[in-house]
CSV table of C-alpha atoms in Angstrom, one decimal:
chain,number,residue,atom,x,y,z
A,1,MET,CA,-31.2,17.9,-6.2
A,2,MET,CA,-30.0,15.1,-4.2
A,3,ASN,CA,-32.2,12.8,-6.6
A,4,GLU,CA,-30.6,14.2,-9.6
A,5,ARG,CA,-26.9,13.9,-8.1
A,6,TYR,CA,-27.4,10.2,-7.4
A,7,ALA,CA,-30.0,9.6,-10.2
A,8,ARG,CA,-28.1,6.9,-11.7
A,9,HIS,CA,-27.9,5.0,-8.1
A,10,ILE,CA,-31.3,5.3,-7.7
A,11,THR,CA,-32.4,4.0,-11.0
A,12,LEU,CA,-30.8,0.7,-10.1
A,13,ALA,CA,-33.2,-1.7,-8.6
A,14,GLU,CA,-30.8,-3.1,-6.2
A,15,VAL,CA,-29.8,0.5,-4.9
A,16,GLY,CA,-33.0,2.9,-5.0
A,17,LYS,CA,-33.9,5.7,-2.7
A,18,GLU,CA,-33.6,3.4,0.3
A,19,GLY,CA,-30.1,2.2,-0.8
A,20,GLN,CA,-29.2,5.7,-1.3
A,21,GLU,CA,-30.3,6.6,2.1
A,22,LYS,CA,-28.2,3.7,3.5
A,23,LEU,CA,-25.2,5.6,1.8
A,24,THR,CA,-26.0,8.8,3.4
A,25,ALA,CA,-26.0,6.9,6.8
A,26,ALA,CA,-23.1,5.2,6.3
A,27,LYS,CA,-19.5,5.9,8.1
A,28,VAL,CA,-16.3,4.8,6.5
A,29,LEU,CA,-12.7,5.3,7.6
A,30,VAL,CA,-10.1,5.2,4.9
A,31,VAL,CA,-6.6,4.6,6.5
A,32,GLY,CA,-4.0,6.0,4.1
A,33,ALA,CA,-4.6,8.5,1.6
A,34,GLY,CA,-2.1,7.1,-0.9
A,35,GLY,CA,-2.2,4.9,-4.2
A,36,LEU,CA,-5.1,2.9,-2.8
A,37,GLY,CA,-6.7,5.6,-0.6
A,38,CYS,CA,-7.2,8.4,-3.4
A,39,PRO,CA,-9.4,6.2,-5.7
A,40,VAL,CA,-11.3,4.8,-2.7
A,41,LEU,CA,-11.9,8.1,-1.3
A,42,GLN,CA,-13.1,9.6,-4.4
A,43,TYR,CA,-15.5,7.1,-5.5
A,44,LEU,CA,-17.2,6.9,-1.7
A,45,VAL,CA,-17.4,10.7,-1.6
A,46,ALA,CA,-19.0,10.6,-5.2
A,47,ALA,CA,-21.4,7.8,-4.2
A,48,GLY,CA,-22.7,10.0,-1.2
A,49,VAL,CA,-21.4,8.1,1.7
A,50,GLY,CA,-22.4,10.2,4.4
A,51,THR,CA,-19.3,10.5,6.6
A,52,VAL,CA,-15.8,9.7,5.4
A,53,GLY,CA,-12.8,9.8,7.6
A,54,ILE,CA,-9.1,10.3,6.2
A,55,VAL,CA,-6.1,9.1,8.3
A,56,ASP,CA,-2.8,10.1,6.8
A,57,PHE,CA,0.3,12.0,8.8
A,58,ASP,CA,2.2,11.9,5.4
A,59,THR,CA,3.1,14.8,2.9
A,60,VAL,CA,2.5,14.8,-0.7
A,61,SER,CA,5.9,14.3,-2.9
A,62,LEU,CA,6.5,14.4,-6.4
A,63,SER,CA,6.9,10.7,-6.8
A,64,ASN,CA,3.5,10.4,-5.3
A,65,LEU,CA,1.7,12.2,-8.4
A,66,GLN,CA,2.4,9.1,-10.8
A,67,ARG,CA,-0.6,7.1,-9.0
A,68,GLN,CA,-2.2,9.2,-6.2
A,69,ILE,CA,-4.7,11.1,-8.4
A,70,LEU,CA,-6.2,13.5,-5.7
A,71,TYR,CA,-3.2,15.5,-5.5
A,72,THR,CA,-1.5,18.1,-7.9
A,73,GLU,CA,2.2,19.7,-8.1
A,74,ASN,CA,0.9,22.5,-5.9
A,75,ASP,CA,0.1,20.1,-3.1
A,76,ILE,CA,3.8,18.9,-2.8
A,77,GLY,CA,4.8,19.2,1.0
A,78,LYS,CA,1.2,19.5,2.2
A,79,ASN,CA,-0.4,16.9,4.5
A,80,LYS,CA,-2.4,14.2,2.5
A,81,ALA,CA,-5.4,13.8,4.7
A,82,LEU,CA,-6.1,17.7,4.6
A,83,THR,CA,-5.6,18.1,0.9
A,84,ALA,CA,-7.5,15.2,-0.1
A,85,LYS,CA,-10.2,16.7,2.3
A,86,SER,CA,-10.4,19.9,0.5
A,87,ARG,CA,-10.3,18.3,-2.9
A,88,LEU,CA,-13.2,15.9,-1.9
A,89,ALA,CA,-15.2,18.9,-0.4
A,90,ALA,CA,-15.3,20.5,-4.1
A,91,LEU,CA,-16.5,17.0,-5.3
A,92,ASN,CA,-19.4,16.3,-2.9
A,93,SER,CA,-20.1,19.3,-0.4
A,94,HIS,CA,-22.8,17.1,1.1
A,95,VAL,CA,-20.4,14.5,2.7
A,96,GLU,CA,-19.2,15.3,6.2
A,97,ILE,CA,-15.3,14.6,5.5
A,98,LYS,CA,-13.1,14.3,8.7
A,99,ALA,CA,-9.5,14.6,8.4
A,100,TYR,CA,-7.0,13.3,10.9
A,101,PRO,CA,-3.5,14.3,10.0
A,102,ILE,CA,-2.0,11.7,12.5
A,103,PRO,CA,-0.3,8.4,12.5
A,104,LEU,CA,-2.8,5.5,13.1
A,105,GLU,CA,-1.4,4.4,16.7
A,106,LEU,CA,-1.7,1.9,19.4
A,107,ASN,CA,-3.1,4.6,21.6
A,108,ASN,CA,-5.7,6.2,19.1
A,109,CYS,CA,-6.6,3.2,16.8
A,110,LEU,CA,-9.4,1.8,19.0
A,111,ASP,CA,-11.1,5.3,19.6
A,112,LEU,CA,-10.7,6.3,15.9
A,113,LEU,CA,-12.2,3.1,14.5
A,114,SER,CA,-15.0,3.0,16.9
A,115,ASP,CA,-16.5,6.0,15.2
A,116,TYR,CA,-17.2,4.3,11.7
A,117,ASP,CA,-18.9,1.3,10.3
A,118,ILE,CA,-16.2,0.2,7.8
A,119,VAL,CA,-12.5,0.6,7.6
A,120,VAL,CA,-10.6,0.5,4.4
A,121,ASP,CA,-6.9,-0.6,4.6
A,122,GLY,CA,-5.0,1.9,2.2
A,123,THR,CA,-1.7,1.4,4.2
A,124,ASP,CA,1.8,0.6,2.7
A,125,ASN,CA,3.2,-1.1,5.8
A,126,PHE,CA,2.6,-4.2,7.8
A,127,THR,CA,2.6,-2.7,11.3
A,128,THR,CA,-0.3,-0.5,10.5
A,129,ARG,CA,-2.1,-3.5,8.8
A,130,TYR,CA,-2.0,-5.7,11.7
A,131,LEU,CA,-2.9,-3.0,13.8
A,132,ILE,CA,-6.0,-2.2,11.9
A,133,ASN,CA,-6.8,-5.8,11.4
A,134,ASP,CA,-6.9,-6.7,15.3
A,135,ALA,CA,-8.7,-3.5,16.2
A,136,CYS,CA,-11.2,-4.6,13.5
A,137,THR,CA,-11.3,-7.9,14.7
A,138,LYS,CA,-11.7,-6.9,18.2
A,139,LEU,CA,-14.5,-4.1,17.5
A,140,GLN,CA,-16.1,-6.8,14.9
A,141,LYS,CA,-16.0,-4.0,12.0
A,142,PRO,CA,-15.1,-4.9,8.5
A,143,MET,CA,-12.1,-4.2,7.0
A,144,ILE,CA,-11.6,-3.8,3.5
A,145,TYR,CA,-8.0,-4.9,2.6
A,146,GLY,CA,-6.0,-4.1,-0.4
A,147,SER,CA,-2.4,-4.3,-1.3
A,148,LEU,CA,0.1,-4.4,-4.5
A,149,TYR,CA,3.4,-5.8,-5.6
A,150,LYS,CA,4.4,-4.2,-9.0
A,151,PHE,CA,1.7,-5.4,-11.3
A,152,GLU,CA,-0.1,-7.6,-8.9
A,153,GLY,CA,-2.6,-6.7,-6.4
A,154,GLN,CA,-4.9,-8.4,-3.8
A,155,VAL,CA,-8.2,-7.5,-2.3
A,156,SER,CA,-10.4,-8.9,0.5
A,157,VAL,CA,-12.9,-8.1,3.0
A,158,PHE,CA,-11.7,-9.2,6.6
A,159,ASN,CA,-13.8,-9.4,9.9
A,160,TYR,CA,-17.0,-9.2,7.9
A,161,ASN,CA,-20.0,-10.7,9.8
A,162,ASN,CA,-17.6,-13.1,11.9
A,163,GLY,CA,-15.6,-14.0,8.8
A,164,PRO,CA,-11.8,-14.7,8.6
A,165,SER,CA,-9.5,-11.9,9.7
A,166,TYR,CA,-6.1,-11.1,7.8
A,167,ARG,CA,-4.2,-13.4,10.4
A,168,CYS,CA,-6.3,-16.3,9.1
A,169,LEU,CA,-4.3,-15.7,6.0
A,170,PHE,CA,-1.1,-14.5,7.5
A,171,PRO,CA,-1.1,-15.3,11.2
A,172,GLN,CA,2.5,-13.6,11.5
A,173,PRO,CA,3.8,-10.5,9.7
A,174,PRO,CA,6.9,-10.9,7.5
A,175,THR,CA,10.2,-9.8,8.9
A,176,ALA,CA,12.1,-6.3,8.3
A,177,GLY,CA,13.3,-6.1,4.8
A,178,GLU,CA,11.5,-9.5,3.8
A,179,VAL,CA,8.6,-7.7,1.5
A,180,PRO,CA,9.8,-4.4,0.1
A,181,ASN,CA,7.0,-1.8,-0.4
A,182,CYS,CA,6.1,0.6,-3.6
A,183,ASN,CA,9.1,3.0,-2.7
A,184,ASP,CA,11.6,0.5,-2.8
A,185,ILE,CA,10.3,-1.7,-5.8
A,186,GLY,CA,8.2,0.4,-7.8
A,187,ILE,CA,4.5,0.0,-9.2
A,188,LEU,CA,2.6,0.6,-12.2
A,189,GLY,CA,0.7,3.7,-11.7
A,190,VAL,CA,-2.7,2.5,-12.6
A,191,LEU,CA,-2.7,-0.7,-10.2
A,192,PRO,CA,-3.6,1.4,-7.0
A,193,GLY,CA,-6.3,2.7,-9.1
A,194,GLN,CA,-7.8,-0.7,-10.1
A,195,ILE,CA,-7.3,-2.1,-6.5
A,196,GLY,CA,-8.7,0.9,-5.0
A,197,ILE,CA,-11.8,0.9,-6.9
A,198,LEU,CA,-12.4,-2.9,-6.0
A,199,GLN,CA,-12.2,-1.7,-2.3
A,200,ALA,CA,-14.4,1.1,-2.8
A,201,THR,CA,-16.9,-1.4,-4.9
A,202,GLU,CA,-16.6,-3.9,-1.6
A,203,ALA,CA,-17.6,-0.9,0.6
A,204,LEU,CA,-20.6,0.1,-1.4
A,205,LYS,CA,-21.6,-3.6,-1.3
A,206,ILE,CA,-21.5,-4.0,2.3
A,207,ILE,CA,-23.5,-0.7,3.1
A,208,LEU,CA,-26.3,-1.5,0.5
A,209,LYS,CA,-26.3,-5.3,1.4
A,210,ILE,CA,-26.2,-6.3,-2.3
A,211,GLY,CA,-24.0,-9.0,-4.2
A,212,ASP,CA,-21.4,-11.4,-2.6
A,213,VAL,CA,-18.8,-9.7,-0.5
A,214,LEU,CA,-15.3,-10.9,-0.4
A,215,SER,CA,-15.4,-12.0,2.8
A,216,GLY,CA,-13.5,-15.5,3.0
A,217,LYS,CA,-12.0,-14.8,-0.4
A,218,LEU,CA,-8.9,-13.3,-1.6
A,219,LEU,CA,-9.2,-11.8,-5.0
A,220,TYR,CA,-5.9,-11.9,-7.1
A,221,ILE,CA,-4.9,-9.9,-9.9
A,222,ASN,CA,-1.9,-9.7,-12.4
A,223,VAL,CA,-2.4,-6.8,-14.7
A,224,LEU,CA,0.5,-8.3,-17.0
A,225,THR,CA,-0.8,-11.7,-17.6
A,226,ASN,CA,-4.6,-10.7,-16.9
A,227,ASP,CA,-4.7,-13.7,-14.3
A,228,THR,CA,-7.7,-13.0,-12.0
A,229,ARG,CA,-8.4,-15.6,-9.4
A,230,THR,CA,-10.6,-15.7,-6.1
A,231,ILE,CA,-8.9,-17.7,-3.8
A,232,GLU,CA,-10.8,-19.3,-0.7
A,233,ILE,CA,-9.6,-18.5,2.8
A,234,THR,CA,-10.3,-20.6,6.0
A,235,LYS,CA,-11.5,-19.0,9.0
A,236,ASN,CA,-9.1,-19.8,12.1
A,237,LYS,CA,-11.2,-19.7,14.9
A,238,GLN,CA,-8.4,-19.7,17.5
A,239,ILE,CA,-6.7,-17.1,15.9
A,240,ILE,CA,-9.8,-14.9,16.0
A,241,GLN,CA,-10.3,-15.7,19.7
A,242,SER,CA,-6.8,-14.8,20.5
A,243,ILE,CA,-7.1,-11.5,18.9
A,244,ARG,CA,-10.2,-10.7,21.0
A,245,SER,CA,-8.9,-12.0,24.4
A,246,LYS,CA,-5.3,-10.1,24.1
A,247,LYS,CA,-4.8,-6.4,24.7
A,248,LEU,CA,-4.1,-4.4,21.3
A,249,GLU,CA,-0.2,-4.5,20.5
A,250,LEU,CA,1.9,-3.5,17.7
A,251,VAL,CA,3.7,-5.9,15.6
A,252,SER,CA,7.2,-5.0,15.1
A,253,THR,CA,7.9,-5.5,11.3
A,254,GLN,CA,10.2,-2.5,10.7
A,255,ASP,CA,9.0,-3.0,7.2
A,256,CYS,CA,8.9,0.6,6.7
A,257,THR,CA,12.7,1.0,7.0
A,258,PHE,CA,14.6,1.8,4.0
A,259,ILE,CA,17.4,-0.7,3.5
A,260,GLU,CA,20.1,0.2,1.0
A,261,THR,CA,21.1,-2.6,-1.4
A,262,ILE,CA,23.8,-2.8,-3.9
A,263,SER,CA,24.1,-5.0,-7.0
A,264,LEU,CA,27.5,-7.0,-7.9
A,265,SER,CA,27.7,-4.9,-11.2
A,266,ASP,CA,28.0,-1.7,-9.1
A,267,ILE,CA,31.0,-3.0,-6.8
A,268,HIS,CA,34.7,-2.7,-7.4
A,269,PHE,CA,36.4,-5.6,-5.8
A,270,GLN,CA,39.3,-3.7,-4.9
A,271,GLU,CA,37.4,-1.1,-3.1
A,272,ASP,CA,38.1,-0.7,0.5
A,273,LEU,CA,35.2,-2.9,1.7
A,274,VAL,CA,34.1,-5.4,4.4
A,275,TRP,CA,32.2,-8.1,3.5
A,276,ILE,CA,30.0,-9.9,5.9
A,277,ASP,CA,28.7,-13.3,5.3
A,278,VAL,CA,25.6,-13.8,7.5
A,279,ARG,CA,24.8,-17.2,6.8
A,280,GLU,CA,25.1,-20.0,9.0
A,281,GLU,CA,28.6,-22.0,9.2
A,282,ASP,CA,27.2,-25.2,7.1
A,283,GLU,CA,26.0,-23.3,4.1
A,284,LEU,CA,27.3,-23.7,0.6
A,285,PRO,CA,29.2,-22.4,-1.3
A,286,TYR,CA,32.1,-21.8,1.2
A,287,LEU,CA,33.5,-18.6,0.7
A,288,GLU,CA,37.1,-17.4,1.7
A,289,PHE,CA,38.7,-14.1,0.6
A,290,SER,CA,40.8,-11.3,2.4
A,291,GLN,CA,38.0,-8.7,3.3
A,292,LEU,CA,35.6,-11.3,4.4
A,293,LYS,CA,34.1,-11.8,7.7
A,294,LYS,CA,31.7,-14.7,8.7
A,295,ILE,CA,29.0,-13.7,11.3
A,296,PRO,CA,25.9,-16.0,11.2
A,297,LEU,CA,23.0,-14.0,11.8
A,298,SER,CA,22.2,-16.3,14.6
A,299,THR,CA,25.2,-14.8,16.3
A,300,LEU,CA,25.2,-11.2,15.0
A,301,SER,CA,24.0,-9.5,18.4
A,302,ARG,CA,27.0,-10.5,20.3
A,303,ASN,CA,29.3,-10.0,17.8
A,304,VAL,CA,28.6,-6.5,16.9
A,305,ASP,CA,32.1,-5.5,18.5
A,306,THR,CA,34.1,-7.3,16.1
A,307,ILE,CA,32.6,-5.2,13.1
A,308,PRO,CA,34.3,-2.1,12.0
A,309,LYS,CA,32.4,1.2,12.4
A,310,MET,CA,33.8,3.2,9.8
A,311,ASP,CA,34.3,1.1,6.8
A,312,LYS,CA,31.7,0.4,4.1
A,313,LYS,CA,30.2,-3.0,4.8
A,314,ILE,CA,28.5,-5.2,2.2
A,315,ILE,CA,26.4,-7.8,4.1
A,316,PHE,CA,25.4,-11.1,2.3
A,317,CYS,CA,23.5,-14.1,2.6
A,318,GLN,CA,21.9,-16.5,0.0
A,319,SER,CA,19.0,-14.5,-1.2
A,320,GLY,CA,19.4,-11.1,0.4
A,321,ILE,CA,16.7,-11.5,3.1
A,322,ARG,CA,18.9,-12.3,6.1
A,323,ALA,CA,21.2,-9.5,5.0
A,324,LYS,CA,18.5,-6.9,5.4
A,325,LYS,CA,17.4,-8.5,8.5
A,326,ALA,CA,21.3,-8.0,9.7
A,327,ILE,CA,21.1,-4.6,8.7
A,328,VAL,CA,18.2,-3.5,10.9
A,329,LEU,CA,20.0,-5.5,13.7
A,330,LEU,CA,23.3,-3.5,13.1
A,331,GLU,CA,21.6,-0.2,12.8
A,332,ALA,CA,19.6,-0.6,15.9
A,333,GLN,CA,23.3,-1.2,17.7
A,334,GLN,CA,24.6,2.1,15.8
A,335,ILE,CA,26.5,0.2,13.2
A,336,THR,CA,25.8,2.1,10.1
A,337,ASN,CA,27.5,2.2,6.3
A,338,CYS,CA,26.1,-1.0,5.7
A,339,VAL,CA,24.5,-2.2,2.4
A,340,ALA,CA,22.6,-5.4,1.6
A,341,LEU,CA,23.9,-7.5,-1.5
A,342,LYS,CA,21.1,-7.8,-4.0
A,343,GLU,CA,22.5,-11.1,-5.2
A,344,GLY,CA,23.2,-14.3,-3.1
A,345,ALA,CA,26.6,-16.0,-2.1
A,346,ALA,CA,26.5,-18.2,-5.4
A,347,GLN,CA,26.4,-15.2,-7.6
A,348,LEU,CA,29.1,-13.5,-5.3
A,349,GLN,CA,31.3,-16.7,-5.7
A,350,SER,CA,31.2,-16.5,-9.7
A,351,TRP,CA,31.6,-12.9,-9.4
A,352,ILE,CA,34.7,-13.1,-7.5
A,353,HIS,CA,36.2,-15.7,-10.0
A,354,GLN,CA,35.6,-13.2,-12.5
A,355,GLN,CA,37.3,-10.7,-10.8
A,356,LEU,CA,40.5,-12.6,-10.1
B,1,MET,CA,5.4,-36.7,-7.5
B,2,GLU,CA,6.0,-33.6,-9.5
B,3,ILE,CA,4.2,-30.3,-8.8
B,4,THR,CA,4.1,-27.1,-10.8
B,5,PHE,CA,4.8,-24.3,-8.2
B,6,LYS,CA,3.4,-21.1,-9.6
B,7,TYR,CA,5.0,-18.2,-7.9
B,8,HIS,CA,3.4,-14.5,-7.1
B,9,GLY,CA,4.7,-11.3,-5.7
B,10,ARG,CA,8.1,-11.1,-4.5
B,11,PHE,CA,8.7,-14.9,-4.9
B,12,THR,CA,8.7,-14.0,-8.6
B,13,ASP,CA,11.9,-11.8,-7.9
B,14,LEU,CA,13.4,-14.2,-5.2
B,15,PHE,CA,13.2,-17.3,-7.6
B,16,GLU,CA,13.7,-15.2,-10.7
B,17,LYS,CA,10.9,-17.2,-12.5
B,18,LYS,CA,7.1,-17.3,-12.6
B,19,LYS,CA,6.8,-21.2,-12.1
B,20,GLU,CA,8.9,-24.2,-12.1
B,21,ILE,CA,8.2,-28.1,-11.7
B,22,LEU,CA,9.7,-29.8,-8.4
B,23,SER,CA,9.6,-33.3,-7.3
B,24,VAL,CA,8.4,-33.7,-3.7
B,25,LYS,CA,7.4,-36.6,-1.4
B,26,SER,CA,5.0,-34.7,0.8
B,27,ARG,CA,1.4,-35.4,0.6
B,28,THR,CA,-0.1,-32.8,2.8
B,29,ALA,CA,0.2,-29.0,2.9
B,30,GLU,CA,2.3,-28.9,6.3
B,31,ALA,CA,4.5,-31.6,5.3
B,32,LEU,CA,5.1,-29.8,1.8
B,33,ARG,CA,6.1,-26.7,3.7
B,34,LYS,CA,8.6,-28.4,5.8
B,35,GLU,CA,10.0,-30.2,2.6
B,36,LEU,CA,10.2,-27.2,0.9
B,37,GLU,CA,12.0,-25.3,3.7
B,38,GLY,CA,14.2,-28.0,4.0
B,39,VAL,CA,15.7,-27.7,0.7
B,40,ASP,CA,15.6,-24.1,-0.1
B,41,VAL,CA,16.5,-21.2,2.2
B,42,ARG,CA,14.1,-18.8,0.4
B,43,PHE,CA,11.0,-20.6,1.4
B,44,ARG,CA,12.7,-21.0,5.0
B,45,GLU,CA,13.3,-17.2,5.4
B,46,SER,CA,9.7,-16.1,3.9
B,47,VAL,CA,6.4,-15.8,4.9
B,48,TYR,CA,3.9,-17.4,2.4
B,49,GLN,CA,0.6,-19.4,1.9
B,50,LEU,CA,0.4,-22.2,-0.3
B,51,ALA,CA,-2.9,-22.7,-2.4
B,52,GLN,CA,-4.2,-25.5,-4.6
B,53,ASN,CA,-7.3,-25.3,-6.8
B,54,ASN,CA,-7.8,-21.8,-5.6
B,55,LYS,CA,-7.9,-22.6,-2.0
B,56,ILE,CA,-5.4,-21.8,0.7
B,57,ILE,CA,-4.2,-25.2,2.2
B,58,THR,CA,-2.7,-25.6,5.6
B,59,GLY,CA,-2.0,-28.2,8.1
B,60,ASN,CA,-3.2,-31.7,7.2
B,61,ASP,CA,-5.0,-30.6,3.8
B,62,PRO,CA,-4.0,-33.2,1.5
B,63,ILE,CA,-2.0,-32.0,-1.7
B,64,THR,CA,-4.2,-33.4,-4.7
B,65,ALA,CA,-3.5,-31.1,-7.4
B,66,ALA,CA,-0.7,-30.8,-9.7
B,67,GLU,CA,-0.1,-27.2,-9.6
B,68,VAL,CA,0.4,-25.3,-6.3
B,69,ASP,CA,0.4,-21.5,-5.9
B,70,VAL,CA,2.6,-20.0,-3.7
B,71,PHE,CA,1.3,-16.4,-2.3
B,72,PRO,CA,3.5,-14.2,-0.2
B,73,PRO,CA,2.0,-11.0,1.5
B,74,PHE,CA,2.0,-7.7,-0.4
B,75,SER,CA,2.8,-4.7,0.9
B,76,GLY,CA,2.3,-1.5,-1.1
B,77,GLY,CA,-0.6,0.9,-0.8
């Protein structure tokens, strides 16, 4: 029966019975059972990877169903790891599937990862991605990375055979609000499917020891332009040594924080609003109007007392990035009712002239 | 020299274009980063990597290509 199920694998000279046995013996942990995790899990389980772990504390929502193809309308509100486990068990009852309906955190990360040969990154935030990367670097386990932006995707394998780590590509995470995730910006539903299948492919290649693993290379795909590139990444020994020698710690990106934004086209200038300019004093264009307060981001934390708590506040800068950072900082100080202006100061200046 | 900067991910939204030609003086990757960050706050405020000829360039890597890719980290999963 096993031979029949995996006949199309076994027929391949590069896989054969021996390769299929390697798959049966392999243990893969998939962190995140969302857009990327769903196709990864389906193909790994279908391929007969012997033990598959699923980490996800989140529940299924209606907006997930556009791309997270393991779930149905009946699953809304249910935990993703547990739901995925039951769906995958029906696909292949010979695979041992372990569901962890918990968040991956500092205190459980090393223990969870140490039970597996390969870790697949299906996360949607930088805090967890850096945690997985650093733990994999310490444990010397490959991390199969995938990430998305609207119509673009990236895939790579980090920490494989002492190769580069994710920090060799991006040593430090972006700051709060700098890189929005799928929930904020949208994603073409098929894209996580494509990227997830590439991640699953890398997992099979590593287990079977065939082909060229994407270690030291970043595969970049733009599905709108069909631009596909493989970018070389250089290993940074100092960074890897630093991760291995330090205690595992969380990076505080707060990139999961949802920051409300507003566009100028949705604002009435005469509204009772407080505008806060968080640019530094020497930045142009110079703006002056009655409801404006100028508090550079660099001085914001010591000027929180000057900000009215009740009024609706629109925070702006040159591009919107510092405005989002300012809101994270203000919310930490219990200053709420803040929205970030999508546009920058130059567009605001033109808009004000039109309003007057 | 003139370099075509090709933007990816969030940078296409931030610059509202997919590519642009900029005149720069820098001859190495690190100098180019500093030059870009000195003239445009969007570079200064963002995490990104530069690549030429499909290779990430850092530090003293010389700028030899007429086209440089700007890759920010992607998030979504």
